Coordinates of C-alpha atoms in Angstrom, one line a residue:
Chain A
X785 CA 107.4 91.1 77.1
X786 CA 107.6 91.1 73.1
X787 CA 110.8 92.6 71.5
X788 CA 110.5 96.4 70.5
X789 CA 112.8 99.1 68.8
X790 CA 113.9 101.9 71.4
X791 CA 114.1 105.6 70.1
X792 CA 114.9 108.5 72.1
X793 CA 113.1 111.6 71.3
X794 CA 115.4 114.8 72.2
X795 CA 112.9 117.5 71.0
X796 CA 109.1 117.5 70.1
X797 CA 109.2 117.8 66.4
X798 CA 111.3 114.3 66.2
X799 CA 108.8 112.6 68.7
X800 CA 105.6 113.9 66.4
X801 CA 108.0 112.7 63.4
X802 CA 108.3 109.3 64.7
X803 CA 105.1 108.7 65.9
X804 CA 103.7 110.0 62.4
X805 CA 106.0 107.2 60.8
X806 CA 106.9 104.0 62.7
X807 CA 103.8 101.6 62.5
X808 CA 102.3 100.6 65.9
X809 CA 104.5 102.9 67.8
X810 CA 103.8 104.7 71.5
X811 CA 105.6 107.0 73.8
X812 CA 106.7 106.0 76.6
X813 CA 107.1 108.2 79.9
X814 CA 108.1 106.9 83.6
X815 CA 106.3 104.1 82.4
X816 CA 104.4 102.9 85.4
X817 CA 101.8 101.6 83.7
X818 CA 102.8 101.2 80.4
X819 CA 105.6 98.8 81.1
X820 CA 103.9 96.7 83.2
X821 CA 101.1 96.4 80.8
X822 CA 104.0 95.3 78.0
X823 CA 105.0 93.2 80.5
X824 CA 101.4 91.5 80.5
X825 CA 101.5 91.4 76.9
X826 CA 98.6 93.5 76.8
X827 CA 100.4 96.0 74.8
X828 CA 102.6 95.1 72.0
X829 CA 104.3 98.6 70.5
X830 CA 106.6 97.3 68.0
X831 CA 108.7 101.0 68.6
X832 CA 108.9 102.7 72.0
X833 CA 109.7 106.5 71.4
X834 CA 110.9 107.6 75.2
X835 CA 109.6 111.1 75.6
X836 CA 111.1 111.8 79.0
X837 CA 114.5 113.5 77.3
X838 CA 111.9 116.1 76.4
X839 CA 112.1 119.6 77.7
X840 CA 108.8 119.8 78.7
X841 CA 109.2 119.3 82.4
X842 CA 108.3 122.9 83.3
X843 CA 105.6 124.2 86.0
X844 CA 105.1 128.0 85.3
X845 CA 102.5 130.9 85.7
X846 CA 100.9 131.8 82.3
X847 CA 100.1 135.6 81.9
X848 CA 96.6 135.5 82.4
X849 CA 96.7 134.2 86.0
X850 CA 96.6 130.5 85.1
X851 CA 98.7 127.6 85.2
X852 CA 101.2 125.5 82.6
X853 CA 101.9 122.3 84.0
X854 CA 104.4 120.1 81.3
X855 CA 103.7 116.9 80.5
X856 CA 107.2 115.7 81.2
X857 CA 106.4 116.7 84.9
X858 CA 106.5 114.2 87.5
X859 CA 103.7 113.7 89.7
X860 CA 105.7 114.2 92.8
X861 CA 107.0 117.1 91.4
X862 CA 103.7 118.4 90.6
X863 CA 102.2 117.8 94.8
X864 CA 104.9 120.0 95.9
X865 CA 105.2 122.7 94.1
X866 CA 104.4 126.3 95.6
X867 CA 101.7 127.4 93.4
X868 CA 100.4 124.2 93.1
X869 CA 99.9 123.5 97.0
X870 CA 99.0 127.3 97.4
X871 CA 96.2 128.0 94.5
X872 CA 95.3 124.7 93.4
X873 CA 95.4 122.0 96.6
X874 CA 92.8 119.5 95.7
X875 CA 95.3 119.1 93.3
X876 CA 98.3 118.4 95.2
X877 CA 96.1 116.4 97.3
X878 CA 94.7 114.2 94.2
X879 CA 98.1 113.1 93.2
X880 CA 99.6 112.7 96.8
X881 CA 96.8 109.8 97.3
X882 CA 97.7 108.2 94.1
X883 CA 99.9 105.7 94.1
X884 CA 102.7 105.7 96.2
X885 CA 105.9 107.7 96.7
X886 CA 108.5 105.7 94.1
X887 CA 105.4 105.7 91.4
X888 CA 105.4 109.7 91.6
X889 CA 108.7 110.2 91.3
X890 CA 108.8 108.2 87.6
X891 CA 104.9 108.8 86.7
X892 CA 104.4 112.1 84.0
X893 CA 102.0 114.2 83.7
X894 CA 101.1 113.2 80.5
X895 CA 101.2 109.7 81.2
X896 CA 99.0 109.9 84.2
X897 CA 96.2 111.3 81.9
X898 CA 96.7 107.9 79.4
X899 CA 97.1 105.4 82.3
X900 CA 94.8 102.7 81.6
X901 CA 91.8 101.1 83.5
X902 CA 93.2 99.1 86.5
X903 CA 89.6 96.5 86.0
X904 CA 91.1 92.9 86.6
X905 CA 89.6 91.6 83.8
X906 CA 91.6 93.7 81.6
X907 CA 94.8 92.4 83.3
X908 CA 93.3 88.8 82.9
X909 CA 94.0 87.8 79.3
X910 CA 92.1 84.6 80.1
X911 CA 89.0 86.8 80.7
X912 CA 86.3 88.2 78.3
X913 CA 87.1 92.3 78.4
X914 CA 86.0 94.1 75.3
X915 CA 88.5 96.8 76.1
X916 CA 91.2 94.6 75.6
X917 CA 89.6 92.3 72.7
X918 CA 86.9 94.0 71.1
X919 CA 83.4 92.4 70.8
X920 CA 84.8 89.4 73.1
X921 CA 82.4 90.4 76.3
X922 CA 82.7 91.5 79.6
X923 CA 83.1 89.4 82.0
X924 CA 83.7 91.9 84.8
X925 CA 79.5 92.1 84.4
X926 CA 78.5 90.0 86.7
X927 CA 82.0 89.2 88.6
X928 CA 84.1 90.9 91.3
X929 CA 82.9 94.4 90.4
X930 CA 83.6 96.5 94.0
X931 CA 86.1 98.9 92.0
X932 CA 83.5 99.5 88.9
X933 CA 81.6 102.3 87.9
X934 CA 78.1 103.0 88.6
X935 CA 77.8 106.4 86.6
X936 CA 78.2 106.3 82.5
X937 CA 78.8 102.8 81.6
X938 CA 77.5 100.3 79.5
X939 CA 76.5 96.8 78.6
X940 CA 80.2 96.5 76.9
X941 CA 82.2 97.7 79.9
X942 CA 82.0 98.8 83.7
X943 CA 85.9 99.4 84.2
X944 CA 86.8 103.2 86.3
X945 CA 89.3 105.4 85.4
X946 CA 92.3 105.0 87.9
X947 CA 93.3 108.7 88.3
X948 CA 92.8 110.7 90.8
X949 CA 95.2 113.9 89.1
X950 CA 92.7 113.7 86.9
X951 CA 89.6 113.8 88.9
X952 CA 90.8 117.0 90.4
X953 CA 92.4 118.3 86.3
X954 CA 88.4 117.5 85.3
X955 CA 87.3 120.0 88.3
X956 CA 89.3 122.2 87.8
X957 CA 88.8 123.5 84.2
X958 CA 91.9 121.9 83.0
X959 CA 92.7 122.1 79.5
X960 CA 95.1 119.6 77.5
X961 CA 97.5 120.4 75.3
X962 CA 98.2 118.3 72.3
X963 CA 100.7 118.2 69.4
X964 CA 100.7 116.6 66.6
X965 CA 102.3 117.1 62.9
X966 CA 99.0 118.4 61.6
X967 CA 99.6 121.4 64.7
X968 CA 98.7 122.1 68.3
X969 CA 95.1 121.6 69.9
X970 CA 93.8 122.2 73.1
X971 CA 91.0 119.9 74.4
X972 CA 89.1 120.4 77.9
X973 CA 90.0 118.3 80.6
X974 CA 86.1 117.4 80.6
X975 CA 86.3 116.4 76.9
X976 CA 89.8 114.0 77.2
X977 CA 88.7 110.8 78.5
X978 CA 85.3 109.5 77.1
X979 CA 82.8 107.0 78.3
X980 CA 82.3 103.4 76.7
X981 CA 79.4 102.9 75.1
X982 CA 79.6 100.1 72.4
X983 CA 83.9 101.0 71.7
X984 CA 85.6 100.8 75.6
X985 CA 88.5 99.9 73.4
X986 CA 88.8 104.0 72.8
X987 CA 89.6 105.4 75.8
X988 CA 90.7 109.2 75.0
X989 CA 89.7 111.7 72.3
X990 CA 93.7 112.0 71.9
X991 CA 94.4 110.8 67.9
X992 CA 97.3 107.9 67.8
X993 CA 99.8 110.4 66.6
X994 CA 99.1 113.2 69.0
X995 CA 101.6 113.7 71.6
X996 CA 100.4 115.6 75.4
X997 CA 102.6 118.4 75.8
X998 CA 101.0 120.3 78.4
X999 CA 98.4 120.7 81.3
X1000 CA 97.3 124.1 81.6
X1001 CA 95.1 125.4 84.3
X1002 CA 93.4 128.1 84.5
X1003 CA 93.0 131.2 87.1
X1004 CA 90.5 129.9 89.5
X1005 CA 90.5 132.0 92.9
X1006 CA 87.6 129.3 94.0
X1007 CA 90.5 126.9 93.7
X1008 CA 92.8 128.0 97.2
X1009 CA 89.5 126.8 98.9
X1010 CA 89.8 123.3 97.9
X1011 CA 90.0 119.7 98.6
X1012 CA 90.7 116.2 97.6
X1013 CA 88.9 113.0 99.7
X1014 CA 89.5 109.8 98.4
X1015 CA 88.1 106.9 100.0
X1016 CA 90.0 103.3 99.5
X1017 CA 90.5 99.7 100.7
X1018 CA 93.4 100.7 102.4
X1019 CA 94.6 103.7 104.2
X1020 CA 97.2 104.6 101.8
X1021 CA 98.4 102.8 98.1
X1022 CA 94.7 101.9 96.7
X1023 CA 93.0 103.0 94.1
X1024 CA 90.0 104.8 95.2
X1025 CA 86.1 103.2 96.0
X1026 CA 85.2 106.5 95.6
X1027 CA 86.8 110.3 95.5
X1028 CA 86.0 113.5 95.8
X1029 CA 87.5 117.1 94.4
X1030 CA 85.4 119.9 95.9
X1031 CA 86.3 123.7 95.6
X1032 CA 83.4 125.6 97.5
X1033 CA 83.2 129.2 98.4
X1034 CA 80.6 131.4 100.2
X1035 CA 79.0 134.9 100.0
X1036 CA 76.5 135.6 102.8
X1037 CA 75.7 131.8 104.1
X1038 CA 74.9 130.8 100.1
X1039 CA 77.6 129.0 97.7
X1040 CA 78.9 131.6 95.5
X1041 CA 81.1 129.3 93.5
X1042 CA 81.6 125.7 93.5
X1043 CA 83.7 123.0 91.8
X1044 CA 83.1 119.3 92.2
X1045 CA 84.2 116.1 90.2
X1046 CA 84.0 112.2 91.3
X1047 CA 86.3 109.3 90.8
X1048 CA 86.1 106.0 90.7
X1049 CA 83.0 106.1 89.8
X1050 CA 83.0 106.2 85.8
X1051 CA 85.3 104.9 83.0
X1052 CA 86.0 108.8 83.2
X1053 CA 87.2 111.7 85.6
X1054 CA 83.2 112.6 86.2
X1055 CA 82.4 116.3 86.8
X1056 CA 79.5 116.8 89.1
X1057 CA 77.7 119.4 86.5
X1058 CA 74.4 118.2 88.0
X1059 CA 75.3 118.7 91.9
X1060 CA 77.2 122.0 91.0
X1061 CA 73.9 123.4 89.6
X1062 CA 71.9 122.6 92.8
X1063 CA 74.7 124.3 94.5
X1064 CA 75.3 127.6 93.0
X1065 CA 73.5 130.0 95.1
X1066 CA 71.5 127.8 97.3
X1067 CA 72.5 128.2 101.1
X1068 CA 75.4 126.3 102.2
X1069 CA 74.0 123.9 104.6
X1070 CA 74.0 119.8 105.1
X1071 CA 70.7 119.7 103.4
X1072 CA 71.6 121.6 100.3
X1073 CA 74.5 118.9 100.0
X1074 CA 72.8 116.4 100.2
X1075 CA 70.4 117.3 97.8
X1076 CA 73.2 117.9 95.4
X1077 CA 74.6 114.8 95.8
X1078 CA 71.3 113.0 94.8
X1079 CA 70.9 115.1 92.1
X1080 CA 74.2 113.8 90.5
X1081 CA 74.0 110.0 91.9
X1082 CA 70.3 110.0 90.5
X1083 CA 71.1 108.0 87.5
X1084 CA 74.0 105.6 89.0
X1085 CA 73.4 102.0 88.7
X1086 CA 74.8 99.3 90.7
X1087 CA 77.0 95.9 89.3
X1088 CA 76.4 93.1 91.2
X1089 CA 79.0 94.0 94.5
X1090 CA 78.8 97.6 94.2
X1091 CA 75.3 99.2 95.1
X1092 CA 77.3 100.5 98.7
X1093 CA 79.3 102.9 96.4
X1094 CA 76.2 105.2 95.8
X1095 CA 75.4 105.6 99.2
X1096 CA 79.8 105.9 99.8
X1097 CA 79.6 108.8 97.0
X1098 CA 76.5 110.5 98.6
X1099 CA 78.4 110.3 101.8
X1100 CA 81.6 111.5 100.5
X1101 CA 80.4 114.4 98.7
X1102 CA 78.7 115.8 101.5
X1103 CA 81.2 115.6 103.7
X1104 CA 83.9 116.7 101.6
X1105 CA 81.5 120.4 101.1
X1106 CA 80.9 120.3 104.7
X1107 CA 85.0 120.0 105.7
X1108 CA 85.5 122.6 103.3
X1109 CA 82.6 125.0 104.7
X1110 CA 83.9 124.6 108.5
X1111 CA 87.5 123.7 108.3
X1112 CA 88.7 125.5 105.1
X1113 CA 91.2 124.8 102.9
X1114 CA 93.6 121.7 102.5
X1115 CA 96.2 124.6 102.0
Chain B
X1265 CA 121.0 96.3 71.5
X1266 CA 121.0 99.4 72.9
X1267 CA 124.5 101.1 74.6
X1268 CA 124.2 103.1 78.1
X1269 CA 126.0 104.8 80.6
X1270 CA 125.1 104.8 84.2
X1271 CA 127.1 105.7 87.2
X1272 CA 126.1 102.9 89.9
X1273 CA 127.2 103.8 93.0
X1274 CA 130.0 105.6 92.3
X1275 CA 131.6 103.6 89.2
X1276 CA 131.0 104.5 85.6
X1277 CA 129.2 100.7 83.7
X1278 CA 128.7 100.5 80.6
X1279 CA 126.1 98.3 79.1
X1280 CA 125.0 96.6 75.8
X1281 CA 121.4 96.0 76.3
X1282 CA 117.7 94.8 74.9
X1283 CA 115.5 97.9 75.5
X1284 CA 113.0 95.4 76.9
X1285 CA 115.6 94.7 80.0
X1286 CA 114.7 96.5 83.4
X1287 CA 117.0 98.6 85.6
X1288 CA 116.4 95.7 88.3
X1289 CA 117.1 93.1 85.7
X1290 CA 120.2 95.4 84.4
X1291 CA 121.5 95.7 88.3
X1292 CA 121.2 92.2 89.1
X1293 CA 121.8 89.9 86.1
X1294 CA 124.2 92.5 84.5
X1295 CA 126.6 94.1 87.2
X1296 CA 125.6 91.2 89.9
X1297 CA 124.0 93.8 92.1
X1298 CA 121.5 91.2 94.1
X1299 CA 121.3 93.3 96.7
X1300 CA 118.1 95.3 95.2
X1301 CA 115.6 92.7 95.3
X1302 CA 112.9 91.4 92.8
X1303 CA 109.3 91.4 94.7
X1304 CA 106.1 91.4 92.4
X1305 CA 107.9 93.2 89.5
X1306 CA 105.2 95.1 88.8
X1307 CA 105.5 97.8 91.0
X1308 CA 103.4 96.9 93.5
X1309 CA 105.2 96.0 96.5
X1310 CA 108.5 98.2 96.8
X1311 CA 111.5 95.7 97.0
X1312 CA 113.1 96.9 93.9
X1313 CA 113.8 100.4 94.9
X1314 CA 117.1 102.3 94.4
X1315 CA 117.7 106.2 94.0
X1316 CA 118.1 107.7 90.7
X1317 CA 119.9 111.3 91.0
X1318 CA 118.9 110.8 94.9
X1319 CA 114.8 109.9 93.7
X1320 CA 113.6 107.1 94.8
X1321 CA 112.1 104.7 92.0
X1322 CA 110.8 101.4 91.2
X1323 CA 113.6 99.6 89.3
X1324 CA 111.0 97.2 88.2
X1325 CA 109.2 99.5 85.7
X1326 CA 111.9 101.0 84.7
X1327 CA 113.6 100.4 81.3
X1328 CA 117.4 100.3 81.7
X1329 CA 118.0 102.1 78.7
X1330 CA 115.5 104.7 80.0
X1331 CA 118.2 105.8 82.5
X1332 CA 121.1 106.2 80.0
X1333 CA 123.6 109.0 81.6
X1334 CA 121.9 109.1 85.2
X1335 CA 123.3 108.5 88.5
X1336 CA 122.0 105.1 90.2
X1337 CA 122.2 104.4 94.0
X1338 CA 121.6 100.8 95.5
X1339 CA 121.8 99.3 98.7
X1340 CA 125.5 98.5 97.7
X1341 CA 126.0 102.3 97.6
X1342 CA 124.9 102.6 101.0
X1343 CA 127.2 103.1 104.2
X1344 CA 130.7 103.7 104.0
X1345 CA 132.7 100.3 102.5
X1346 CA 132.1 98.2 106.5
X1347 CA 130.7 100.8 108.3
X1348 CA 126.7 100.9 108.0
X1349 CA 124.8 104.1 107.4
X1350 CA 123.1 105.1 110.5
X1351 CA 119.6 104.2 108.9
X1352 CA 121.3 100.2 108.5
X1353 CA 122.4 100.1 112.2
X1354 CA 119.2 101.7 113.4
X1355 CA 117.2 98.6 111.4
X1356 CA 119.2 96.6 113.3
X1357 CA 118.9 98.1 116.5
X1358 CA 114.8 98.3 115.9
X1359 CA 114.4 95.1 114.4
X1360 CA 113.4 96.7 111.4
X1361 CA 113.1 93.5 109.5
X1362 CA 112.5 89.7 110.1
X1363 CA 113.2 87.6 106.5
X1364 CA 115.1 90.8 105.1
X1365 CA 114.0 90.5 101.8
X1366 CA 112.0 93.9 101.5
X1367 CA 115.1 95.6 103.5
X1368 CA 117.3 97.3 100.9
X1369 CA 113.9 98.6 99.1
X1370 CA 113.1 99.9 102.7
X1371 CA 116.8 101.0 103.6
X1372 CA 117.1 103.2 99.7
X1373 CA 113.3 104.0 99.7
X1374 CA 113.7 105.6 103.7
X1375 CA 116.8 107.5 102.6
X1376 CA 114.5 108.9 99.8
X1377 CA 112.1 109.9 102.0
X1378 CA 113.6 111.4 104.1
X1379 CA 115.5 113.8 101.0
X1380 CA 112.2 114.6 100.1
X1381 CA 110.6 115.5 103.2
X1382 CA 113.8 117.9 104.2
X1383 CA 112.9 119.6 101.0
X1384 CA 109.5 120.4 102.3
X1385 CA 107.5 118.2 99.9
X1386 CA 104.2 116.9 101.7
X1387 CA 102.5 114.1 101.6
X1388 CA 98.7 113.1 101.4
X1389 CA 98.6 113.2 105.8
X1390 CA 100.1 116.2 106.0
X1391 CA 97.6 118.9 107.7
X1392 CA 98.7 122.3 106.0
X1393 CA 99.7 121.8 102.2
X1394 CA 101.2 125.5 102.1
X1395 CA 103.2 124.5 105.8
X1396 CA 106.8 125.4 105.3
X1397 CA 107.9 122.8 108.1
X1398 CA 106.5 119.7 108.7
X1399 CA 107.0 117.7 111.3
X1400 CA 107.9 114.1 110.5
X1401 CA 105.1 112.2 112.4
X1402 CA 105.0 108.6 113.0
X1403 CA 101.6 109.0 110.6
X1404 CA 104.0 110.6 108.0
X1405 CA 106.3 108.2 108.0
X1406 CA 104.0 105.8 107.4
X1407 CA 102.1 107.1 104.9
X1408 CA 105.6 108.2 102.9
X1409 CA 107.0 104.7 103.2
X1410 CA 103.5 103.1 102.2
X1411 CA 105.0 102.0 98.7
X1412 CA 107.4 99.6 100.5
X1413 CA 105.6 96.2 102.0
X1414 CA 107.0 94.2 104.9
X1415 CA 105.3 90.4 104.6
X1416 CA 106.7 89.8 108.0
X1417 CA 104.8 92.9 109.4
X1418 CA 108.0 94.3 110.4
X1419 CA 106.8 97.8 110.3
X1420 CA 106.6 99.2 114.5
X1421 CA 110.0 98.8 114.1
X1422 CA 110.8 100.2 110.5
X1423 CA 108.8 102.9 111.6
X1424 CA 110.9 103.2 114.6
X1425 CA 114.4 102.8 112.8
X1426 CA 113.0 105.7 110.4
X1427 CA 112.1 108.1 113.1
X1428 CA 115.5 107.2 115.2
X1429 CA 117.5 108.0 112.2
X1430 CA 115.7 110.9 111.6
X1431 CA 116.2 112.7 114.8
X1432 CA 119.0 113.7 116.9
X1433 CA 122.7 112.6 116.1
X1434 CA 121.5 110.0 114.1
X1435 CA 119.4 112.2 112.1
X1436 CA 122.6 115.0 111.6
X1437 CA 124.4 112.1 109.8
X1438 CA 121.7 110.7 107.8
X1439 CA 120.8 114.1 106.3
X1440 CA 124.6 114.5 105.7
X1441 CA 124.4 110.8 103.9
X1442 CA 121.6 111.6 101.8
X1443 CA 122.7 115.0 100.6

C-alpha cells in the first residue's frame, strides 16, 4: 500500500472542504473494498478523509411516507431494521446475501453504492483492463468471463457491478443524495451507476468532490410484497451469477404493479423497464413471465463462458414472480 | 504518524501509528496480540476477526486509526483469565477445529453471531424477515458464520460447538459472556 495523509471528517461541511482542496483525495467508509483495493495498489489516494465520524448513520421515516436511509449506515444495520424488513424486504434480503456477516457490520451505505467491479482482470495489474488503465484493452474479452455481463456492455469492458443493495435501491425507486460545496443534488438510483461504452474508467455520475449523504426511498406499498433471489457459485459469500429484485402485486388475476431489476448481469444495477412493461396489466400467469423475461434478455449477448447466464436470468426471473404470486412476501 | 486510543480487551493502548497500518497489523505487530490471525488479508476468509463495541469485523480491512476511541475484543479477551468461555470448551468438546488457525476468527466471529441473532437481526435463510423470534437453525448458523472458512473442513463440528453453546446451560452463560 502507498503512503497517504489521514484526516478525520467530524461534520459534512469539513468533509466537502477537504475533498474540494486536497489533490487526489477520497473518502473512506468501512472500507471493505477500498482498502483492499489500496492494498492492490490499484488505488493510490494521496489523502484519505474518513467519513464514518459523520452523523449520518440515521434510518428514519420521511413525511411523505418514504424512507431516509444515511450513508454512514451499515449494511447490517440496514437488513434488520423494522421498516426496512417490514415495507421494503427485497431490500433487506439484497444486502443479507451480500457478502458476509463481518463485511456488513463495517460496509456503508454509501460505500456500497461506490464499490468497484469485482472483474479479475481489474484486480490483475498484469492484465489488459481499460477500467483500470485506460485505452490498455480488455483482456477479460475473451478470458474467464462466467461473472461478466451480457446486458449493456461494450467492446472496452464486460465487468458487473457487485451489488446486490443496489439491484434492489435500482427497483425500488431509490434516489441518491449528494453533497457537494457547489450544494445538494438528488440523482435517481437508475441514473447513479452508468454503463461503459468507450470510458469504463467512469463508473458513477457522482462528480470527484461530491460526497453520498443519503439513500432515500420512497413510499412504495408494492414494496411489502417483495423479494430478493440471487443465484451464486456457492450457497452463501459469492457474488451473484445472476439476481433478482421483484415487487409484484395483483388485482383480479392481472399484475397491477410490478418492480423488477437484475444483477450481475450489467456493469450497472439493471432495471427490467422492458419486462415491467409486458407485465403491467397482463394476467399473472407462468407464460406472461416468461414472456417478460424475453422481452428484457432480448438484446443480451454472451462472452465466451457465459451464454448459460441468459437462460439462468430467464429462469430466475420467472421464478422469482411466480414465488411471489404463490408464496407472498419475504416479509 | 497518527495517535489513537483503543481499549483492547479491557486495557486502555495507546498507539503512534502510519494510517496505512491495519487493526490486525496494529494487534499483532504493535501489542503482540497473535492470537487474531492473518488469513488472506483481504477479507476474504474470516481469520482476522475480533469485536469492535461487541460487532464483529474484519481486522484486515480495517485501518487502525479508523478505530480511534472504540472498544476492541480479541480472542485474548475471551474467557475468564484460565477458565475458557463456554463457546472455547464446547470447540473442544466438538472438535470444532483440526490446525486451529481459523479458530479465534470462528471463536470472536460465533460470539458475534450469536449477539446479533439475540437481537432479532435475520439473516439471508431466515423464512419470515418481519419474524420477531427466530429459531437458530443448523441452516442459520451456517449461513451467519459463512464469512469464517475452515481449510480443514472442520465445520459439522463448529456448527455443533455453535449450536451446543447456544442452547441450554451453556447457552445462559454465553448470552451472559457476550452481553
Amino acid at each position: 500500500m502507498k503512503a497517504f495523509s489521514y484526516v478525520s471528517a467530524t461534520d459534512v461541511a469539513a468533509a466537502l472542504r477537504a475533498i474540494s482542496t486536497e489533490p487526489n483525495a477520497k473518502f473512506l467508509g468501512g472500507g471493505t473494498n477500498l482498502v483492499d483495493l489500496m492494498r492492490e495498489e490499484i488505488e493510490q489516494p494521496d489523502t484519505i478523509i474518513d467519513i464514518t465520524r459523520l452523523p449520518l448513520s440515521g434510518i428514519e421515516e420521511l413525511p411523505g411516507g418514504g424512507v431516509r436511509i444515511g450513508a454512514m449506515v451499515r449494511n447490517s444495520h440496514l437488513a434488520a431494521h423494522r421498516l426496512i424488513r417490514t415495507r421494503y424486504p427485497m431490500l433487506s434480503q439484497a444486502v443479507l446475501t451480500g457478502a458476509s456477516a463481518q463485511l456488513r457490520n463495517m460496509a456503508t451505505v454509501g460505500g456500497n453504492l461506490l464499490q468497484r467491479t469485482r472483474c479479475l482482470y481489474f484486480y490483475d495489474g498484469a492484465a489488459a483492463c481499460n477500467k483500470r488503465e485506460p485505452g490498455r484493452g480488455c483482456d477479460a474479452i475473451g478470458g474467464f468471463t462466467r461473472n461478466h455481463a451480457i446486458l449493456g456492455a461494450s467492446e472496452a469492458c464486460v465487468a458487473t457491478h457487485p451489488s446486490d443493495m443496489c439491484v434492489a435501491l435500482a427497483a425500488l425507486d431509490a434516489t441518491v443524495v449528494a453533497e457537494s460545496v457547489r450544494g445538494v443534488r438528488r440523482i435517481p438510483m437508475t441514473e447513479f451507476h452508468v454503463l461503459p461504452g468507450e470510458t469504463p474508467d467512469i463508473e458513477t455520475t457522482l462528480a470527484a468532490d461530491e460526497l453520498v449523504t443519503a439513500v432515500e426511498l420512497p413510499d412504495l406499498p408494492v414494496a411489502a410484497t417483495s423479494a430478493y433471489r440471487k443465484v451464486r457459485d456457492r450457497a452463501s459469500y459469492a457474488f451473484a451469477l445472476v439476481s433478482v429484485a421483484a415487487a409484484l402485486e395483483t388485482s383480479g388475476g392481472a399484475v397491477s404493479a410490478v418492480r423488477l431489476a437484475l444483477g450481475g448481469v450489467a456493469a450497472k444495477p439493471w432495471r427490467a423497464y422492458q419486462a415491467e412493461q409486458v407485465l403491467l396489466g397482463a394476467p399473472a400467469t407462468d407464460e406472461t413471465f416468461e414472456r417478460a423475461a424475453d422481452a428484457e434478455l432480448a438484446p443480451a449477448v454472451a462472452q465466451s463462458q457465459n451464454a448459460f447466464k441468459i437462460e439462468l436470468a430467464r429462469r430466475a426471473i420467472v421464478a422469482t414472480l411466480r414465488r411471489l404470486l404463490t408464496e407472498g412476501s419475504a416479509a | 504518524m497518527v495517535e489513537i486510543r483503543m481499549r483492547v480487551n479491557g486495557v486502555m493502548e495507546a498507539l503512534d501509528l502510519e494510517p496505512r497500518v491495519s487493526l490486525l497489523d496494529a494487534l499483532r505487530e504493535h501489542l503482540g496480540l497473535t492470537g487474531t490471525k492473518k488469513g488472506c488479508d483481504q477479507g476474504a476468509c474470516g481469520a482476522c476477526t475480533v469485536l469492535v463495541d461487541g460487532e464483529r469485523i474484519n481486522s484486515c480491512l480495517a485501518l487502525a486509526v479508523q478505530y480511534d476511541g472504540r472498544e476492541i475484543t480479541t480472542i485474548e479477551g475471551v474467557g475468564d483469565g484460565e477458565r475458557a468461555h463456554p463457546l472455547q470448551s464446547a470447540f473442544v468438546r466438538h472438535d470444532g477445529f483440526q490446525c486451529g488457525y481459523c479458530t479465534s476468527g470462528q471463536i470472536c466471529s460465533a460470539i458475534g453471531m450469536l449477539a446479533e441473532h439475540g437481537s432479532g437481526a435475520p439473516s439471508a435463510v431466515t423464512e419470515h424477515l418481519s419474524a420477531d423470534t427466530i429459531e437458530l437453525s443448523d441452516a442459520e448458523i451456517r449461513e451467519r458464520m459463512s464469512g469464517n472458512l475452515c481449510r480443514c473442513g472442520a465445520y459439522n463440528g463448529i456448527v455443533g460447538a455453535i449450536r451446543e453453546a447456544a442452547s441450554g446451560e451453556a447457552g445462559r452463560d454465553v448470552m451472559e459472556a457476550v452481553r
